[in-house]
């Protein structure tokens, strides 16, 4: 019992490091593993160092952080809605963040790239969008308390609404902005540099431990409202707190990585398969799996059609969609 | 020993009143069963006693304090509830679910202490589930599953145990098994047990005290002999019942019954179809 999680964590960490190393040395700028290794220990050329430490490494680190954030957010949403198909994408939280970002791009009409500090402003916009969507879902689903089914159904409605608004907004854009918005909405680790990393690192590093602290509450949330009250949960308060944590994680992740679909859905599922439904183990496992999947998907996205890139969200969807269908077929 | 009672308790959904001005004092350290036709409000009363539902007016008092105003975690140390057909998340192991019963005694994300582990072990033994503790709950039979839920409620270490139809969907032998476990808990540890049961004979056999309800009101309460008799059954269920004394248990048994057609029809008009609320 005690040994298994340690083995699982170790294997996942080893995989992450492996993919990280492979991903680091591949790309448009060719580098042999030996060269990459030399550069890592500080003996590469200036050009090699620039590519490795300023272009590739921050992007990998971002992928790890975003993957973990989305996975944990999905895990929380699945537990509080007691619906294994819930994730920030399906509930409209991504769409809310997406709408805010597109609004931002639209309002600044292509001039936003010159805007100082947009690295920090865009995530704030995305987070506000996610928060707005979540507040809408919560208040519309509220009827003397929240039932999980209402939460999911209202979420799907909000998702459709924001998606429609998004399309209206996009149709009024200049072709250039339209492209930018489309790429963002497909999910793309954009503007990968150390300041983006710094912008989301605190969110992930503070919020995930907070979620793990709530593991017992999350556990009990899963056994039904009546039983949960029976063992002494203040249902509404816990649900609101957990929803806020999920939205904050999704908002921060979406801000840096765009609307990456399916990751928040798939990672918690795989985690439950491996370590079972107890959140003490499930949450950290889901975080590691999310990181691993996104890191791997980003590697594919950069290299499959090199030198051009495809949005990482599309790669995740190509991996995630069949799994999603498999789940739908298997769910009674 | 914790005490639970209701004063002037009225409960309802939306505009429809289900229970009106109920005054009910649950006897300490005894088994109380609630009986009544579908829609009479027995499950609703149980849920309100367990603070899952809020009353419209009046209150439930736990040790003299209004239960809905107390910290829900503190209440969970005194009172455990087993809802009707609860469902465990898939992949959960027996001992993991039972451990959830320790929730009200834990603080923060702290894991289980030695004392917690001991209580979990004991709860599993008392319900006869210790041999199954590493099994997946999905893989158990209905009766075993119900005993696991009872073990979870036991792990809460409460004086009062509320159960909503704990024997539904179980076959005859498993029904009796579950009820025997509850009876043992009551006799050996003096826990107060309140349950809603559909089977009249089981209700009478295991009860020290019975409450018969109709349309949200108490028709008769008292010892099984006072409640299971043809006049009360006629009033409550609109049935014409033959009641005898079971030679094995010395408790009243409803041997056979017939519908009382005209009065039954009247009954259905009074009570709109509301399922087993």
Coordinates of C-alpha atoms in Angstrom, one line a residue:
Chain A
X1 CA 0.0 0.0 0.0
X2 CA 2.7 2.5 1.0
X3 CA 5.2 1.4 -1.6
X4 CA 2.9 1.5 -4.7
X5 CA 2.4 5.2 -4.8
X6 CA 6.1 5.9 -4.5
X7 CA 6.8 3.6 -7.4
X8 CA 4.0 5.2 -9.5
X9 CA 5.3 8.7 -8.7
X10 CA 8.9 7.7 -9.5
X11 CA 8.0 6.1 -12.8
X12 CA 6.0 9.2 -13.9
X13 CA 8.8 11.5 -12.9
X14 CA 11.3 9.4 -14.8
X15 CA 9.1 9.5 -17.9
X16 CA 8.7 13.3 -17.6
X17 CA 12.5 13.8 -17.4
X18 CA 12.9 11.4 -20.4
X19 CA 10.4 13.2 -22.6
X20 CA 11.9 16.5 -21.4
X21 CA 15.4 15.5 -22.5
X22 CA 14.2 14.1 -25.9
X23 CA 12.1 17.2 -26.5
X24 CA 15.0 19.5 -25.5
X25 CA 17.4 18.2 -28.2
X26 CA 14.9 18.0 -31.0
X27 CA 13.5 20.8 -33.1
X28 CA 14.2 23.0 -36.1
X29 CA 17.6 23.9 -34.7
X30 CA 19.4 20.5 -34.8
X31 CA 21.3 19.3 -31.8
X32 CA 22.7 15.9 -31.1
X33 CA 22.0 14.4 -27.6
X34 CA 25.7 14.9 -26.8
X35 CA 25.6 18.5 -27.8
X36 CA 22.5 19.0 -25.8
X37 CA 24.1 17.4 -22.8
X38 CA 27.2 19.5 -23.1
X39 CA 25.0 22.6 -23.3
X40 CA 23.1 21.6 -20.2
X41 CA 26.3 21.3 -18.2
X42 CA 27.4 24.7 -19.5
X43 CA 29.8 23.8 -22.3
X44 CA 27.7 24.6 -25.4
X45 CA 28.0 27.5 -27.8
X46 CA 26.2 30.7 -27.2
X47 CA 23.6 29.9 -29.9
X48 CA 23.0 26.4 -28.4
X49 CA 22.5 27.9 -25.0
X50 CA 20.1 30.5 -26.3
X51 CA 18.0 27.9 -28.0
X52 CA 18.0 25.5 -25.1
X53 CA 17.6 27.8 -22.1
X54 CA 15.7 30.7 -23.6
X55 CA 13.4 29.0 -26.1
X56 CA 13.0 25.4 -25.4
X57 CA 13.3 24.9 -21.6
X58 CA 10.8 27.6 -20.6
X59 CA 8.4 26.0 -23.0
X60 CA 8.9 22.6 -21.5
X61 CA 8.5 24.0 -18.0
X62 CA 5.3 25.7 -19.1
X63 CA 3.9 22.5 -20.5
X64 CA 4.6 20.8 -17.2
X65 CA 2.9 23.5 -15.2
X66 CA -0.1 23.8 -17.5
X67 CA -0.6 20.1 -17.7
X68 CA -0.6 19.8 -14.0
X69 CA -3.0 22.7 -13.5
X70 CA -5.5 21.5 -16.0
X71 CA -5.4 17.9 -14.7
X72 CA -6.0 19.0 -11.1
X73 CA -8.7 21.4 -12.1
X74 CA -10.5 18.6 -14.0
X75 CA -10.1 16.2 -11.1
X76 CA -11.7 18.7 -8.7
X77 CA -14.6 19.4 -11.1
X78 CA -15.2 15.7 -11.6
X79 CA -15.4 15.1 -7.9
X80 CA -17.6 18.0 -7.0
X81 CA -20.0 17.4 -9.9
X82 CA -19.7 13.6 -9.3
X83 CA -19.5 13.4 -13.1
X84 CA -16.6 11.7 -14.7
X85 CA -17.1 13.6 -17.9
X86 CA -16.7 17.0 -16.3
X87 CA -13.7 19.1 -17.1
X88 CA -13.0 22.9 -17.4
X89 CA -13.6 22.6 -21.2
X90 CA -17.0 21.0 -21.0
X91 CA -18.2 23.2 -18.2
X92 CA -17.5 26.4 -20.2
X93 CA -14.7 27.7 -18.0
X94 CA -12.2 27.4 -20.9
X95 CA -14.7 29.1 -23.2
X96 CA -15.1 32.0 -20.7
X97 CA -11.4 32.4 -20.5
X98 CA -11.2 32.1 -24.3
X99 CA -13.8 34.8 -24.8
X100 CA -12.0 37.2 -22.5
X101 CA -8.7 36.6 -24.4
X102 CA -10.4 37.1 -27.8
X103 CA -12.0 40.2 -26.5
X104 CA -8.6 41.4 -25.5
X105 CA -7.1 40.6 -28.9
X106 CA -10.1 42.3 -30.6
X107 CA -10.0 45.4 -28.5
X108 CA -6.3 46.0 -29.1
X109 CA -6.5 45.1 -32.8
X110 CA -3.1 43.7 -33.4
X111 CA -1.3 46.3 -31.3
X112 CA -1.3 44.1 -28.3
X113 CA 2.1 42.6 -29.2
X114 CA 3.7 46.0 -28.6
X115 CA 1.9 46.5 -25.4
X116 CA 4.3 46.3 -22.5
X117 CA 3.7 43.5 -20.0
X118 CA 1.0 41.8 -22.1
X119 CA 2.5 38.6 -20.8
X120 CA 1.0 39.4 -17.5
X121 CA -2.2 41.2 -18.7
X122 CA -3.4 38.3 -21.0
X123 CA -3.4 35.7 -18.2
X124 CA -5.3 38.2 -16.0
X125 CA -7.9 38.6 -18.7
X126 CA -8.1 34.8 -19.1
X127 CA -8.5 34.3 -15.4
X128 CA -11.2 36.9 -15.2
X129 CA -13.0 35.3 -18.1
X130 CA -12.8 31.9 -16.3
X131 CA -14.1 33.4 -13.1
X132 CA -17.0 35.1 -14.9
X133 CA -18.0 31.8 -16.5
X134 CA -17.8 30.0 -13.2
X135 CA -19.8 32.7 -11.4
X136 CA -22.4 32.5 -14.1
X137 CA -22.6 28.7 -13.8
X138 CA -22.8 28.8 -10.1
X139 CA -25.4 31.4 -9.8
X140 CA -27.6 29.9 -12.6
X141 CA -27.3 26.4 -11.1
X142 CA -28.1 27.7 -7.6
X143 CA -31.5 26.7 -6.4
X144 CA -31.5 26.2 -2.7
X145 CA -28.0 24.8 -3.0
X146 CA -26.2 23.2 -6.0
X147 CA -27.0 19.8 -7.3
X148 CA -24.2 18.2 -9.4
X149 CA -26.5 17.5 -12.3
X150 CA -27.6 21.1 -12.5
X151 CA -23.9 22.2 -12.3
X152 CA -23.0 20.1 -15.4
X153 CA -26.1 21.0 -17.4
X154 CA -25.8 24.7 -16.8
X155 CA -22.0 24.4 -17.5
X156 CA -22.8 22.9 -20.9
X157 CA -25.2 25.8 -21.6
X158 CA -22.7 28.4 -20.6
X159 CA -20.1 26.7 -22.8
X160 CA -22.4 26.9 -25.8
X161 CA -23.2 30.6 -25.0
X162 CA -19.6 31.6 -24.8
X163 CA -18.7 29.7 -27.9
X164 CA -21.4 31.5 -29.8
X165 CA -20.1 34.9 -28.6
X166 CA -16.6 33.8 -29.5
X167 CA -17.6 33.1 -33.1
X168 CA -19.4 36.5 -33.4
X169 CA -16.3 38.2 -32.1
X170 CA -14.0 36.3 -34.4
X171 CA -16.0 37.1 -37.5
X172 CA -15.4 40.8 -36.9
X173 CA -11.7 40.5 -36.6
X174 CA -9.0 41.3 -39.1
X175 CA -7.5 38.2 -40.8
X176 CA -4.3 38.5 -38.7
X177 CA -6.1 38.7 -35.4
X178 CA -8.4 36.0 -36.5
X179 CA -5.5 33.6 -37.0
X180 CA -4.0 34.6 -33.7
X181 CA -7.3 33.9 -31.9
X182 CA -7.8 30.6 -33.6
X183 CA -4.4 29.4 -32.7
X184 CA -4.9 30.4 -29.1
X185 CA -8.3 28.8 -28.9
X186 CA -6.9 25.5 -30.2
X187 CA -4.6 25.5 -27.3
X188 CA -1.0 26.6 -27.9
X189 CA 1.8 27.2 -25.5
X190 CA 2.6 30.7 -26.8
X191 CA 5.1 33.3 -25.8
X192 CA 7.1 30.6 -24.1
X193 CA 9.7 32.5 -22.0
X194 CA 10.7 32.7 -18.4
X195 CA 8.4 35.5 -17.6
X196 CA 5.4 33.4 -18.7
X197 CA 6.7 30.7 -16.5
X198 CA 7.0 33.1 -13.6
X199 CA 3.5 34.3 -14.3
X200 CA 1.9 31.0 -13.7
X201 CA 4.3 29.2 -11.4
X202 CA 3.0 30.8 -8.2
X203 CA -0.6 29.8 -9.1
X204 CA 0.2 26.2 -9.7
X205 CA 2.7 25.9 -6.8
X206 CA 0.3 27.4 -4.3
X207 CA -3.0 26.0 -5.5
X208 CA -2.1 22.3 -6.0
X209 CA -0.9 21.8 -2.4
X210 CA -4.1 23.6 -1.2
X211 CA -6.2 21.1 -3.2
X212 CA -4.3 18.2 -1.7
X213 CA -5.1 19.6 1.7
X214 CA -8.7 19.2 0.8
X215 CA -8.3 15.6 -0.2
X216 CA -10.5 14.2 2.6
X217 CA -13.3 16.6 1.7
X218 CA -13.0 15.7 -1.9
X219 CA -13.1 12.0 -1.0
X220 CA -16.3 12.4 0.9
X221 CA -17.9 14.6 -1.8
X222 CA -17.8 11.5 -4.1
X223 CA -20.1 9.4 -1.9
X224 CA -23.2 11.5 -2.5
X225 CA -24.7 14.6 -1.0
X226 CA -26.6 12.9 1.8
X227 CA -23.8 10.7 2.9
X228 CA -21.4 13.7 2.6
X229 CA -23.6 15.8 4.9
X230 CA -23.9 12.7 7.2
X231 CA -20.2 12.6 7.9
X232 CA -20.1 16.3 8.5
X233 CA -19.3 18.3 5.4
X234 CA -20.7 21.8 5.0
X235 CA -21.6 21.0 1.4
X236 CA -22.2 24.5 0.0
X237 CA -19.1 26.0 1.5
X238 CA -16.8 23.2 0.5
X239 CA -18.2 23.1 -3.0
X240 CA -17.7 26.8 -3.5
X241 CA -14.1 26.7 -2.2
X242 CA -13.2 23.8 -4.4
X243 CA -14.9 25.3 -7.4
X244 CA -12.9 28.4 -6.8
X245 CA -9.7 26.4 -6.7
X246 CA -10.6 24.6 -9.9
X247 CA -11.4 27.8 -11.7
X248 CA -8.2 29.5 -10.5
X249 CA -6.1 26.5 -11.7
X250 CA -7.9 26.3 -15.1
X251 CA -7.8 30.1 -15.5
X252 CA -4.0 30.3 -14.9
X253 CA -3.4 27.3 -17.2
X254 CA -5.6 28.4 -20.0
X255 CA -4.0 31.9 -19.8
X256 CA -0.6 30.4 -20.6
X257 CA -1.6 27.5 -22.8
X258 CA -4.8 28.4 -24.5
X259 CA -8.0 26.4 -24.5
X260 CA -6.5 22.9 -24.3
X261 CA -9.3 20.4 -24.4
X262 CA -9.5 16.9 -23.0
X263 CA -6.5 17.1 -20.8
X264 CA -8.5 17.9 -17.7
X265 CA -10.8 15.1 -18.5
X266 CA -8.3 12.3 -19.4
X267 CA -5.6 12.8 -16.8
X268 CA -7.8 12.3 -13.7
X269 CA -9.3 9.2 -15.3
X270 CA -5.9 7.6 -15.9
X271 CA -4.8 8.5 -12.4
X272 CA -7.9 6.8 -10.9
X273 CA -7.2 3.7 -12.9
X274 CA -3.7 3.6 -11.5
X275 CA -4.0 4.6 -7.9
X276 CA -7.7 4.4 -7.2
X277 CA -10.2 7.2 -6.2
X278 CA -8.6 8.5 -3.0
X279 CA -7.6 12.1 -3.7
X280 CA -4.5 12.0 -1.5
X281 CA -2.9 9.9 -4.2
X282 CA -5.1 10.7 -7.1
X283 CA -4.5 14.4 -7.3
X284 CA -0.7 14.3 -7.4
X285 CA -0.8 11.4 -9.8
X286 CA -3.2 13.3 -12.1
X287 CA -0.9 16.3 -12.0
X288 CA 2.1 14.2 -13.1
X289 CA 0.1 12.5 -15.8
X290 CA -1.2 15.9 -17.1
X291 CA 2.3 17.2 -17.2
X292 CA 3.6 14.1 -19.0
X293 CA 0.8 14.1 -21.6
X294 CA 1.2 17.8 -22.4
X295 CA 5.0 17.6 -22.5
X296 CA 4.7 14.7 -25.0
X297 CA 2.0 16.4 -27.0
X298 CA 4.1 19.6 -27.2
X299 CA 7.0 17.5 -28.5
X300 CA 4.8 16.1 -31.2
X301 CA 3.3 19.5 -32.0
X302 CA 6.7 21.0 -32.6
X303 CA 8.2 18.2 -34.6
X304 CA 5.6 16.4 -36.5
X305 CA 5.2 19.0 -39.3
X306 CA 8.5 20.8 -38.6
X307 CA 9.5 23.5 -39.4
X308 CA 5.9 24.6 -38.9
X309 CA 4.1 24.0 -35.6
X310 CA 0.6 22.7 -35.0
X311 CA -1.2 23.9 -31.9
X312 CA -0.6 21.5 -29.0
X313 CA -4.3 21.5 -28.1
X314 CA -4.9 19.7 -31.4
X315 CA -2.4 17.0 -30.6
X316 CA -4.0 16.5 -27.1
X317 CA -7.4 16.3 -28.8
X318 CA -6.1 13.7 -31.2
X319 CA -4.9 11.6 -28.2
X320 CA -7.8 12.5 -25.9
X321 CA -10.8 12.3 -28.2
X322 CA -10.6 8.5 -28.8
X323 CA -10.2 8.0 -25.0
X324 CA -13.2 10.2 -24.4
X325 CA -15.3 8.1 -26.8
X326 CA -14.1 5.0 -25.2
X327 CA -15.3 6.3 -21.8
X328 CA -18.7 7.2 -23.2
X329 CA -19.1 3.7 -24.6
X330 CA -18.0 2.1 -21.3
X331 CA -20.1 4.4 -19.0
X332 CA -23.3 2.6 -18.4
Chain B
X1 CA -26.0 9.8 25.7
X2 CA -27.3 12.0 22.9
X3 CA -31.0 12.8 22.7
X4 CA -33.0 13.7 19.6
X5 CA -36.5 15.1 19.3
X6 CA -38.6 17.4 17.2
X7 CA -40.9 20.2 18.2
X8 CA -43.7 21.6 16.0
X9 CA -41.7 20.4 13.0
X10 CA -43.2 21.2 9.6
X11 CA -41.4 20.1 6.4
X12 CA -42.2 20.6 2.7
X13 CA -41.0 20.9 -0.8
X14 CA -41.9 24.1 -2.6
X15 CA -45.5 24.8 -1.7
X16 CA -46.5 21.3 -0.7
X17 CA -46.4 20.6 3.0
X18 CA -45.3 17.0 3.7
X19 CA -45.1 17.0 7.5
X20 CA -47.0 19.2 9.8
X21 CA -46.3 20.1 13.4
X22 CA -44.6 16.9 14.3
X23 CA -43.7 16.3 17.9
X24 CA -41.5 13.2 18.1
X25 CA -39.2 12.2 20.9
X26 CA -36.9 9.3 20.0
X27 CA -36.4 7.0 23.0
X28 CA -32.7 6.8 24.0
X29 CA -30.8 3.6 23.5
X30 CA -33.7 1.9 21.8
X31 CA -34.6 0.9 18.2
X32 CA -37.3 3.0 16.7
X33 CA -38.9 2.1 13.4
X34 CA -41.1 4.4 11.3
X35 CA -43.8 2.9 9.1
X36 CA -46.4 4.3 6.8
X37 CA -47.6 4.3 3.2
X38 CA -45.6 5.7 0.3
X39 CA -45.5 9.5 0.4
X40 CA -46.4 9.7 4.1
X41 CA -43.2 11.6 4.9
X42 CA -41.3 9.0 6.8
X43 CA -38.1 9.4 4.7
X44 CA -38.5 13.2 4.8
X45 CA -38.7 13.1 8.6
X46 CA -35.6 10.9 8.7
X47 CA -33.7 13.3 6.4
X48 CA -34.7 16.3 8.5
X49 CA -33.6 14.5 11.7
X50 CA -30.3 14.0 10.0
X51 CA -30.2 17.8 9.1
X52 CA -30.0 16.8 5.3
X53 CA -33.3 18.7 4.8
X54 CA -34.2 22.0 6.3
X55 CA -37.6 22.3 8.0
X56 CA -40.1 24.9 7.0
X57 CA -40.9 25.7 10.6
X58 CA -40.2 24.1 14.0
X59 CA -36.9 22.4 14.8
X60 CA -35.1 19.3 15.4
X61 CA -33.3 19.3 18.8
X62 CA -30.1 17.3 19.3
X63 CA -29.2 17.4 23.0
X64 CA -31.5 20.4 23.4
X65 CA -29.8 22.4 20.7
X66 CA -31.3 23.2 17.3
X67 CA -29.5 20.8 15.0
X68 CA -29.6 23.0 11.8
X69 CA -27.7 25.7 13.7
X70 CA -24.9 23.5 15.0
X71 CA -21.7 22.9 13.2
X72 CA -22.4 20.0 10.8
X73 CA -19.1 18.4 11.7
X74 CA -19.9 18.5 15.4
X75 CA -23.3 16.9 14.7
X76 CA -21.6 14.2 12.7
X77 CA -19.8 13.1 15.9
X78 CA -23.2 12.5 17.5
X79 CA -25.3 11.3 14.7
X80 CA -24.7 9.1 11.6
X81 CA -27.0 8.6 8.7
X82 CA -27.3 6.0 6.1
X83 CA -29.3 7.3 3.1
X84 CA -31.5 5.2 0.9
X85 CA -29.4 3.1 -1.7
X86 CA -26.2 5.1 -1.4
X87 CA -23.5 4.6 -4.1
X88 CA -19.8 4.3 -3.7
X89 CA -17.4 5.7 -6.3
X90 CA -16.1 2.9 -8.4
X91 CA -12.7 1.5 -7.6
X92 CA -13.1 2.3 -3.9
X93 CA -12.0 -0.4 -1.4
X94 CA -14.1 -1.5 1.5
X95 CA -11.7 -0.2 4.2
X96 CA -11.3 3.1 2.3
X97 CA -15.0 3.7 2.4
X98 CA -15.2 2.8 6.1
X99 CA -12.3 5.2 6.7
X100 CA -14.4 8.0 5.4
X101 CA -16.5 7.6 8.5
X102 CA -13.6 9.1 10.4
X103 CA -14.0 12.4 8.5
X104 CA -15.7 14.3 11.4
X105 CA -12.9 13.3 13.7
X106 CA -10.1 14.4 11.4
X107 CA -8.6 17.8 11.0
X108 CA -7.2 19.2 7.7
X109 CA -5.5 16.7 5.5
X110 CA -4.1 14.7 8.4
X111 CA -4.1 11.0 7.6
X112 CA -5.5 8.2 9.9
X113 CA -4.1 7.8 13.3
X114 CA -3.7 4.4 15.1
X115 CA -6.9 5.1 17.0
X116 CA -8.7 5.7 13.8
X117 CA -7.4 2.5 12.3
X118 CA -8.5 0.6 15.4
X119 CA -12.0 2.0 15.1
X120 CA -12.2 1.1 11.4
X121 CA -11.1 -2.4 12.2
X122 CA -13.7 -2.8 14.9
X123 CA -16.5 -1.4 12.7
X124 CA -15.5 -3.9 10.0
X125 CA -15.6 -6.8 12.6
X126 CA -18.9 -5.7 14.0
X127 CA -20.5 -5.8 10.6
X128 CA -18.7 -9.0 9.7
X129 CA -16.9 -7.4 6.8
X130 CA -13.3 -7.6 8.0
X131 CA -12.6 -10.5 5.7
X132 CA -13.5 -8.3 2.8
X133 CA -11.7 -5.1 3.7
X134 CA -9.3 -5.1 0.7
X135 CA -12.0 -5.9 -1.8
X136 CA -13.5 -3.4 -4.3
X137 CA -16.9 -2.4 -3.2
X138 CA -18.1 -2.9 -6.8
X139 CA -17.4 -6.6 -6.4
X140 CA -19.6 -7.1 -3.4
X141 CA -23.2 -8.4 -3.2
X142 CA -26.0 -6.0 -2.2
X143 CA -26.1 -7.2 1.4
X144 CA -22.4 -7.0 1.8
X145 CA -22.4 -3.5 0.4
X146 CA -25.1 -2.4 2.8
X147 CA -23.0 -3.8 5.7
X148 CA -20.0 -1.8 4.5
X149 CA -22.1 1.4 4.6
X150 CA -23.3 0.5 8.1
X151 CA -19.6 0.0 9.0
X152 CA -18.8 3.5 7.7
X153 CA -21.6 4.9 9.8
X154 CA -20.3 3.0 12.8
X155 CA -16.8 4.4 12.3
X156 CA -18.3 7.8 13.0
X157 CA -18.7 6.6 16.6
X158 CA -22.0 8.2 17.1
X159 CA -24.7 7.6 19.8
X160 CA -27.4 7.9 17.2
X161 CA -27.8 6.0 13.9
X162 CA -30.4 6.9 11.3
X163 CA -31.2 4.5 8.5
X164 CA -33.5 5.0 5.5
X165 CA -34.8 1.6 4.3
X166 CA -31.5 -0.3 5.0
X167 CA -33.0 -3.6 3.7
X168 CA -34.4 -2.4 0.3
X169 CA -33.2 -4.6 -2.6
X170 CA -32.0 -7.3 -0.3
X171 CA -33.2 -10.9 -0.3
X172 CA -34.8 -12.4 2.8
X173 CA -31.7 -13.8 4.4
X174 CA -29.7 -10.6 3.8
X175 CA -32.4 -8.4 5.1
X176 CA -32.4 -10.3 8.4
X177 CA -28.6 -10.3 8.5
X178 CA -28.5 -6.5 8.2
X179 CA -31.2 -6.1 10.9
X180 CA -29.4 -8.5 13.2
X181 CA -26.2 -6.5 13.0
X182 CA -28.2 -3.4 13.9
X183 CA -29.9 -5.1 16.8
X184 CA -26.6 -6.3 18.1
X185 CA -25.2 -2.8 18.0
X186 CA -28.1 -1.6 19.9
X187 CA -28.0 -4.3 22.6
X188 CA -24.2 -4.3 23.1
X189 CA -23.4 -0.7 22.8
X190 CA -26.7 1.0 23.6
X191 CA -26.8 3.0 20.3
X192 CA -30.0 4.7 19.5
X193 CA -31.2 3.5 16.1
X194 CA -34.0 5.0 14.1
X195 CA -35.0 3.4 10.8
X196 CA -37.6 3.5 8.1
X197 CA -38.7 0.1 7.0
X198 CA -41.3 -1.0 4.6
X199 CA -41.7 -4.6 5.8
X200 CA -44.2 -4.4 8.7
X201 CA -43.1 -7.6 10.3
X202 CA -39.5 -6.7 10.3
X203 CA -40.4 -3.3 11.6
X204 CA -42.3 -4.9 14.5
X205 CA -39.7 -7.6 15.2
X206 CA -36.7 -5.4 15.6
X207 CA -38.4 -2.3 17.2
X208 CA -38.7 -1.3 20.8
X209 CA -40.7 1.6 19.7
X210 CA -42.7 2.2 16.6
X211 CA -44.1 5.3 14.9
X212 CA -47.0 4.9 12.3
X213 CA -47.4 7.8 10.0
X214 CA -50.0 8.9 7.5
X215 CA -50.0 12.1 5.5
X216 CA -47.2 13.6 7.6
X217 CA -48.9 13.0 10.9
X218 CA -48.4 10.4 13.6
X219 CA -51.3 8.1 13.8
X220 CA -50.0 5.9 16.6
X221 CA -46.7 5.5 18.4
X222 CA -45.6 3.1 21.1
X223 CA -44.6 -0.5 21.6
X224 CA -45.0 -2.8 18.6
X225 CA -48.1 -4.4 20.1
X226 CA -49.8 -1.0 20.3
X227 CA -49.0 -0.1 16.6
X228 CA -49.3 -3.3 14.8
X229 CA -53.0 -4.0 15.3
X230 CA -55.8 -4.2 12.8
X231 CA -57.3 -0.8 13.7
X232 CA -54.1 1.1 13.3
X233 CA -53.2 -0.7 10.1
X234 CA -56.6 0.0 8.7
X235 CA -56.2 3.7 9.4
X236 CA -52.6 4.0 8.2
X237 CA -52.5 1.7 5.2
X238 CA -56.2 1.2 4.5
X239 CA -55.8 -2.6 4.7
X240 CA -57.8 -5.2 6.4
X241 CA -55.1 -7.1 8.3
X242 CA -55.0 -10.3 10.4
X243 CA -52.5 -9.7 13.2
X244 CA -51.2 -12.6 15.4
X245 CA -48.3 -13.0 17.8
X246 CA -45.2 -14.7 16.4
X247 CA -44.4 -17.6 18.7
X248 CA -40.7 -17.2 18.0
X249 CA -40.3 -13.5 18.7
X250 CA -43.4 -12.8 20.8
X251 CA -43.9 -9.8 18.6
X252 CA -47.0 -9.0 16.5
X253 CA -47.1 -10.3 13.0
X254 CA -49.3 -9.3 10.1
X255 CA -50.3 -12.7 8.8
X256 CA -52.4 -11.7 5.8
X257 CA -54.2 -8.7 4.5
X258 CA -56.8 -7.5 2.0
X259 CA -57.3 -4.1 0.3
X260 CA -60.2 -2.0 1.5
X261 CA -61.2 -0.9 -2.0
X262 CA -63.4 2.2 -1.5
X263 CA -61.3 3.8 1.2
X264 CA -58.1 3.1 -0.7
X265 CA -59.5 5.0 -3.7
X266 CA -60.2 8.0 -1.4
X267 CA -56.6 7.7 -0.1
X268 CA -55.1 8.0 -3.5
X269 CA -56.8 11.3 -4.1
X270 CA -55.6 12.7 -0.9
X271 CA -52.0 11.8 -1.5
X272 CA -50.6 12.8 -4.9
X273 CA -48.1 10.3 -6.4
X274 CA -44.8 11.4 -4.9
X275 CA -42.7 8.3 -4.8
X276 CA -41.1 7.1 -1.7
X277 CA -40.6 10.5 -0.1

